Amino acid sequence: MTMTAPFSYLDTPTAAPLSITELMPGAYNLLEYAAVTAGEQVLVLAEHGTDPVVIQAIAAAAAYRNAEVHVLSVPPFSAGGWDRSTPSPVPSSAHAAADVVISLTWWGEVHTARLFFNEIAKQQARFVSLHQTATASALATGARFPLELYFALETKAYAQISAAQEIRVTTALGTDVTFRDFTTGTPVSGHSSAPLTNGMWRPFPYGGANFSPDQTAGVVVIEESTVTGVPAEQTTLELENNRVTAIHGSTAAAELRRYAPDGYYMRHALIGLNPKVRVAGGTQFEREKHAGAFYFGIDGLTPQGEVDRANPGHAHCDCQFDQPTITLDGRPFVDNGYLLLLDDPEIRELAGKFGPADILLDPNPRLVLPPRYSR
């Protein structure tokens, strides 16, 4: 594994105390997204290494709404739920008593048995996950994008994706993979164009259109993954019938095989929709949400070699692609990392409610959205 990919919040710098001012527009959007109201029990679930300024900004935003705020600091979760003994029962008990859970953990807690999607759906809490995005930079960039404008992009994206029979993703490095027989965002994965409701999970900053295929075929050249980071040598996956049939390469390939010795299947994929999410300097789970980015998650098969979508695979590996080209039934949807929906006349007209469309929809991640255009 190369060292170009941060490993945990211990690898990310903390923000200066006065920078909390710059985080409040994003924290405001987070609370709007979670639909937090006065009197609700809000649980902020943070790792020991999470930036305290980020925790303070989110707690302050919830307290300003007269919610009851509780902050629980926990040990880090394992990558992809690989360590099955984590987390302890304590977060689950607190989750059961909360109205809203805001999780500031590095690895997606949804890969663990105690906080998997089916467990979240059993509770009344609305669950928002800032996996790898509980940083000052994430709150000051992609989180500022207006919620109404994002929902409009998401609605149009899902309409086009749902109408397609085939999604094809290619990259300059040689990835060429096709998805068929897929379903788009469902209530269990928390993808619909509205604020959260009880038992729903969603990532934040809001970022993309999710789909789950039953047929995947082609070749993938890994650019960054949960298991390998950014590989030092070319690492290639072959897929057929929605399963990984071969892994080619050296050290990174061996790491992937050890991580899921029973094999992999294609669990889900996501196309990024948020033009203000960072790319340069962003973590994998932050960059995936950038407009025009793409990622997919392969998951471990059972010891019997079967696919089990109802439970965590405990070997979930997400693979990130920053500049893909994506077509829907042969029609361009993303051109070398540029989301063509950003040019949609209705999207640009709606952007004009918040400020100049050229500023709000510019996908250059180095051009930070001024706070006055965030709502």
PDB file of C-alpha atoms in Angstrom, residues 140-309:
ATOM      1  CA  ALA A 140     -16.473  24.117   4.557  1.00  0.00           C
ATOM      2  CA  THR A 141     -16.784  22.867   0.954  1.00  0.00           C
ATOM      3  CA  GLY A 142     -19.281  20.222  -0.211  1.00  0.00           C
ATOM      4  CA  ALA A 143     -21.491  20.680   2.838  1.00  0.00           C
ATOM      5  CA  ARG A 144     -22.181  24.273   1.772  1.00  0.00           C
ATOM      6  CA  PHE A 145     -23.917  23.225  -1.445  1.00  0.00           C
ATOM      7  CA  PRO A 146     -27.630  24.186  -1.193  1.00  0.00           C
ATOM      8  CA  LEU A 147     -29.792  21.239  -0.168  1.00  0.00           C
ATOM      9  CA  GLU A 148     -32.650  22.102  -2.535  1.00  0.00           C
ATOM     10  CA  LEU A 149     -30.263  22.329  -5.477  1.00  0.00           C
ATOM     11  CA  TYR A 150     -28.669  19.001  -4.595  1.00  0.00           C
ATOM     12  CA  PHE A 151     -32.067  17.292  -4.391  1.00  0.00           C
ATOM     13  CA  ALA A 152     -32.886  18.619  -7.873  1.00  0.00           C
ATOM     14  CA  LEU A 153     -29.667  17.108  -9.243  1.00  0.00           C
ATOM     15  CA  GLU A 154     -30.356  13.826  -7.458  1.00  0.00           C
ATOM     16  CA  THR A 155     -33.917  13.608  -8.787  1.00  0.00           C
ATOM     17  CA  LYS A 156     -32.815  14.166 -12.382  1.00  0.00           C
ATOM     18  CA  ALA A 157     -29.910  11.736 -12.028  1.00  0.00           C
ATOM     19  CA  TYR A 158     -32.108   8.950 -10.687  1.00  0.00           C
ATOM     20  CA  ALA A 159     -34.677   9.536 -13.423  1.00  0.00           C
ATOM     21  CA  GLN A 160     -32.044   9.048 -16.133  1.00  0.00           C
ATOM     22  CA  ILE A 161     -30.312   6.116 -14.422  1.00  0.00           C
ATOM     23  CA  SER A 162     -33.579   4.301 -13.666  1.00  0.00           C
ATOM     24  CA  ALA A 163     -34.653   4.600 -17.299  1.00  0.00           C
ATOM     25  CA  ALA A 164     -31.434   3.009 -18.583  1.00  0.00           C
ATOM     26  CA  GLN A 165     -30.779  -0.671 -19.232  1.00  0.00           C
ATOM     27  CA  GLU A 166     -26.992  -0.424 -19.153  1.00  0.00           C
ATOM     28  CA  ILE A 167     -24.402   1.713 -17.359  1.00  0.00           C
ATOM     29  CA  ARG A 168     -20.887   1.645 -18.773  1.00  0.00           C
ATOM     30  CA  VAL A 169     -17.873   3.127 -16.966  1.00  0.00           C
ATOM     31  CA  THR A 170     -14.490   3.637 -18.598  1.00  0.00           C
ATOM     32  CA  THR A 171     -11.300   5.399 -17.480  1.00  0.00           C
ATOM     33  CA  ALA A 172      -8.048   6.522 -19.069  1.00  0.00           C
ATOM     34  CA  LEU A 173      -6.153   3.842 -17.101  1.00  0.00           C
ATOM     35  CA  GLY A 174      -8.103   1.002 -18.687  1.00  0.00           C
ATOM     36  CA  THR A 175     -11.222   0.351 -16.633  1.00  0.00           C
ATOM     37  CA  ASP A 176     -14.102  -0.779 -18.841  1.00  0.00           C
ATOM     38  CA  VAL A 177     -16.991  -2.235 -16.878  1.00  0.00           C
ATOM     39  CA  THR A 178     -20.696  -2.581 -17.651  1.00  0.00           C
ATOM     40  CA  PHE A 179     -23.601  -2.813 -15.178  1.00  0.00           C
ATOM     41  CA  ARG A 180     -27.005  -4.279 -16.034  1.00  0.00           C
ATOM     42  CA  ASP A 181     -30.114  -5.443 -14.151  1.00  0.00           C
ATOM     43  CA  PHE A 182     -29.637  -2.838 -11.463  1.00  0.00           C
ATOM     44  CA  THR A 183     -31.919  -1.206  -8.939  1.00  0.00           C
ATOM     45  CA  THR A 184     -31.468   2.386  -7.855  1.00  0.00           C
ATOM     46  CA  GLY A 185     -31.537   3.932  -4.387  1.00  0.00           C
ATOM     47  CA  THR A 186     -34.032   2.296  -2.085  1.00  0.00           C
ATOM     48  CA  PRO A 187     -35.318   3.272   1.380  1.00  0.00           C
ATOM     49  CA  VAL A 188     -32.979   0.760   3.055  1.00  0.00           C
ATOM     50  CA  SER A 189     -29.927   2.572   1.685  1.00  0.00           C
ATOM     51  CA  GLY A 190     -31.489   5.964   2.299  1.00  0.00           C
ATOM     52  CA  HIS A 191     -31.470   7.422  -1.171  1.00  0.00           C
ATOM     53  CA  SER A 192     -34.470   9.599  -2.035  1.00  0.00           C
ATOM     54  CA  SER A 193     -34.795  13.289  -2.713  1.00  0.00           C
ATOM     55  CA  ALA A 194     -36.052  14.461   0.681  1.00  0.00           C
ATOM     56  CA  PRO A 195     -34.701  14.966   4.198  1.00  0.00           C
ATOM     57  CA  LEU A 196     -34.333  11.874   6.350  1.00  0.00           C
ATOM     58  CA  THR A 197     -37.184   9.969   7.927  1.00  0.00           C
ATOM     59  CA  ASN A 198     -37.175   7.454  10.806  1.00  0.00           C
ATOM     60  CA  GLY A 199     -34.985   4.418  10.272  1.00  0.00           C
ATOM     61  CA  MET A 200     -33.171   5.949   7.314  1.00  0.00           C
ATOM     62  CA  TRP A 201     -29.388   6.102   6.792  1.00  0.00           C
ATOM     63  CA  ARG A 202     -27.636   8.625   4.563  1.00  0.00           C
ATOM     64  CA  PRO A 203     -24.096   9.869   3.998  1.00  0.00           C
ATOM     65  CA  PHE A 204     -23.043  13.505   4.339  1.00  0.00           C
ATOM     66  CA  PRO A 205     -22.078  15.718   2.604  1.00  0.00           C
ATOM     67  CA  TYR A 206     -24.912  14.676   0.303  1.00  0.00           C
ATOM     68  CA  GLY A 207     -23.293  13.354  -2.751  1.00  0.00           C
ATOM     69  CA  GLY A 208     -24.576  10.829  -5.253  1.00  0.00           C
ATOM     70  CA  ALA A 209     -26.909   8.415  -7.006  1.00  0.00           C
ATOM     71  CA  ASN A 210     -26.598   4.849  -5.764  1.00  0.00           C
ATOM     72  CA  PHE A 211     -27.426   1.654  -7.652  1.00  0.00           C
ATOM     73  CA  SER A 212     -27.073  -2.091  -7.005  1.00  0.00           C
ATOM     74  CA  PRO A 213     -26.444  -4.337 -10.031  1.00  0.00           C
ATOM     75  CA  ASP A 214     -27.177  -8.018 -10.508  1.00  0.00           C
ATOM     76  CA  GLN A 215     -25.021  -8.230 -13.637  1.00  0.00           C
ATOM     77  CA  THR A 216     -21.543  -6.719 -13.893  1.00  0.00           C
ATOM     78  CA  ALA A 217     -18.899  -7.585 -16.465  1.00  0.00           C
ATOM     79  CA  GLY A 218     -15.597  -6.118 -17.559  1.00  0.00           C
ATOM     80  CA  VAL A 219     -12.166  -5.083 -16.351  1.00  0.00           C
ATOM     81  CA  VAL A 220     -11.316  -2.687 -13.510  1.00  0.00           C
ATOM     82  CA  VAL A 221      -7.940  -1.033 -12.949  1.00  0.00           C
ATOM     83  CA  ILE A 222      -7.907  -0.012  -9.279  1.00  0.00           C
ATOM     84  CA  GLU A 223      -6.955   3.610  -8.666  1.00  0.00           C
ATOM     85  CA  GLU A 224      -7.700   3.602  -4.925  1.00  0.00           C
ATOM     86  CA  SER A 225      -9.518   1.155  -2.696  1.00  0.00           C
ATOM     87  CA  THR A 226     -10.333   0.539   0.950  1.00  0.00           C
ATOM     88  CA  VAL A 227      -7.882  -2.357   1.147  1.00  0.00           C
ATOM     89  CA  THR A 228      -4.994  -1.198  -1.044  1.00  0.00           C
ATOM     90  CA  GLY A 229      -4.990   2.573  -0.776  1.00  0.00           C
ATOM     91  CA  VAL A 230      -3.426   3.817  -4.034  1.00  0.00           C
ATOM     92  CA  PRO A 231      -1.599   0.735  -5.363  1.00  0.00           C
ATOM     93  CA  ALA A 232       2.085   1.112  -6.163  1.00  0.00           C
ATOM     94  CA  GLU A 233       1.652  -1.232  -9.131  1.00  0.00           C
ATOM     95  CA  GLN A 234      -1.162  -1.944 -11.575  1.00  0.00           C
ATOM     96  CA  THR A 235      -3.881  -4.000  -9.924  1.00  0.00           C
ATOM     97  CA  THR A 236      -6.673  -5.335 -12.110  1.00  0.00           C
ATOM     98  CA  LEU A 237      -9.994  -7.047 -11.417  1.00  0.00           C
ATOM     99  CA  GLU A 238     -11.936  -9.140 -13.906  1.00  0.00           C
ATOM    100  CA  LEU A 239     -15.691  -9.351 -13.368  1.00  0.00           C
ATOM    101  CA  GLU A 240     -18.337 -11.620 -14.824  1.00  0.00           C
ATOM    102  CA  ASN A 241     -21.903 -12.362 -13.697  1.00  0.00           C
ATOM    103  CA  ASN A 242     -21.517  -9.734 -10.958  1.00  0.00           C
ATOM    104  CA  ARG A 243     -18.543 -11.511  -9.342  1.00  0.00           C
ATOM    105  CA  VAL A 244     -14.819 -10.879  -9.296  1.00  0.00           C
ATOM    106  CA  THR A 245     -13.386 -13.808 -11.265  1.00  0.00           C
ATOM    107  CA  ALA A 246      -9.705 -12.810 -11.204  1.00  0.00           C
ATOM    108  CA  ILE A 247      -7.358 -10.395  -9.430  1.00  0.00           C
ATOM    109  CA  HIS A 248      -4.110  -9.524 -11.206  1.00  0.00           C
ATOM    110  CA  GLY A 249      -1.127  -7.704  -9.748  1.00  0.00           C
ATOM    111  CA  SER A 250       1.482  -8.002  -7.028  1.00  0.00           C
ATOM    112  CA  THR A 251       1.302  -6.801  -3.417  1.00  0.00           C
ATOM    113  CA  ALA A 252      -2.077  -5.047  -3.665  1.00  0.00           C
ATOM    114  CA  ALA A 253      -3.611  -8.059  -5.416  1.00  0.00           C
ATOM    115  CA  ALA A 254      -2.419 -10.316  -2.584  1.00  0.00           C
ATOM    116  CA  GLU A 255      -3.919  -7.895  -0.030  1.00  0.00           C
ATOM    117  CA  LEU A 256      -7.288  -8.075  -1.782  1.00  0.00           C
ATOM    118  CA  ARG A 257      -7.262 -11.864  -1.835  1.00  0.00           C
ATOM    119  CA  ARG A 258      -6.444 -12.085   1.876  1.00  0.00           C
ATOM    120  CA  TYR A 259      -9.123  -9.550   2.778  1.00  0.00           C
ATOM    121  CA  ALA A 260     -11.918 -11.691   1.284  1.00  0.00           C
ATOM    122  CA  PRO A 261     -10.623 -15.257   0.933  1.00  0.00           C
ATOM    123  CA  ASP A 262     -14.085 -16.506  -0.100  1.00  0.00           C
ATOM    124  CA  GLY A 263     -14.220 -14.096  -3.057  1.00  0.00           C
ATOM    125  CA  TYR A 264     -16.059 -10.907  -3.967  1.00  0.00           C
ATOM    126  CA  TYR A 265     -19.266  -9.812  -5.633  1.00  0.00           C
ATOM    127  CA  MET A 266     -20.346  -6.362  -6.819  1.00  0.00           C
ATOM    128  CA  ARG A 267     -22.599  -4.970  -4.098  1.00  0.00           C
ATOM    129  CA  HIS A 268     -23.322  -1.411  -5.206  1.00  0.00           C
ATOM    130  CA  ALA A 269     -22.002   1.650  -7.024  1.00  0.00           C
ATOM    131  CA  LEU A 270     -22.436   5.419  -6.869  1.00  0.00           C
ATOM    132  CA  ILE A 271     -22.123   8.351  -9.268  1.00  0.00           C
ATOM    133  CA  GLY A 272     -21.129  11.623  -7.577  1.00  0.00           C
ATOM    134  CA  LEU A 273     -23.421  14.656  -7.957  1.00  0.00           C
ATOM    135  CA  ASN A 274     -22.085  17.404  -5.643  1.00  0.00           C
ATOM    136  CA  PRO A 275     -19.868  19.890  -7.546  1.00  0.00           C
ATOM    137  CA  LYS A 276     -18.497  21.486  -4.364  1.00  0.00           C
ATOM    138  CA  VAL A 277     -17.132  18.327  -2.756  1.00  0.00           C
ATOM    139  CA  ARG A 278     -13.327  18.345  -2.707  1.00  0.00           C
ATOM    140  CA  VAL A 279     -11.117  16.161  -4.878  1.00  0.00           C
ATOM    141  CA  ALA A 280      -7.609  17.458  -4.162  1.00  0.00           C
ATOM    142  CA  GLY A 281      -6.828  16.618  -0.547  1.00  0.00           C
ATOM    143  CA  GLY A 282     -10.101  14.777   0.014  1.00  0.00           C
ATOM    144  CA  THR A 283     -10.416  11.275   1.392  1.00  0.00           C
ATOM    145  CA  GLN A 284     -11.853   8.434  -0.670  1.00  0.00           C
ATOM    146  CA  PHE A 285     -15.346   8.714   0.815  1.00  0.00           C
ATOM    147  CA  GLU A 286     -15.282  12.472   0.303  1.00  0.00           C
ATOM    148  CA  ARG A 287     -14.101  12.402  -3.311  1.00  0.00           C
ATOM    149  CA  GLU A 288     -16.671   9.779  -4.262  1.00  0.00           C
ATOM    150  CA  LYS A 289     -19.370  12.426  -3.838  1.00  0.00           C
ATOM    151  CA  HIS A 290     -17.801  14.950  -6.219  1.00  0.00           C
ATOM    152  CA  ALA A 291     -19.927  15.619  -9.300  1.00  0.00           C
ATOM    153  CA  GLY A 292     -18.759  13.223 -12.015  1.00  0.00           C
ATOM    154  CA  ALA A 293     -16.786  10.889  -9.753  1.00  0.00           C
ATOM    155  CA  PHE A 294     -17.598   7.181  -9.500  1.00  0.00           C
ATOM    156  CA  TYR A 295     -17.059   4.417  -6.993  1.00  0.00           C
ATOM    157  CA  PHE A 296     -18.267   0.906  -6.383  1.00  0.00           C
ATOM    158  CA  GLY A 297     -18.213  -1.459  -3.437  1.00  0.00           C
ATOM    159  CA  ILE A 298     -17.289  -5.115  -3.782  1.00  0.00           C
ATOM    160  CA  ASP A 299     -18.198  -7.261  -0.812  1.00  0.00           C
ATOM    161  CA  GLY A 300     -17.209 -10.659   0.519  1.00  0.00           C
ATOM    162  CA  LEU A 301     -19.098 -13.781  -0.477  1.00  0.00           C
ATOM    163  CA  THR A 302     -20.227 -16.156   2.252  1.00  0.00           C
ATOM    164  CA  PRO A 303     -18.006 -19.173   3.071  1.00  0.00           C
ATOM    165  CA  GLN A 304     -20.376 -21.116   0.833  1.00  0.00           C
ATOM    166  CA  GLY A 305     -19.624 -18.743  -2.048  1.00  0.00           C
ATOM    167  CA  GLU A 306     -23.056 -17.128  -1.963  1.00  0.00           C
ATOM    168  CA  VAL A 307     -24.204 -13.495  -2.210  1.00  0.00           C
ATOM    169  CA  ASP A 308     -25.891 -12.173   0.944  1.00  0.00           C
ATOM    170  CA  ARG A 309     -27.093  -8.584   0.565  1.00  0.00           C
TER     171      ARG A 309
END
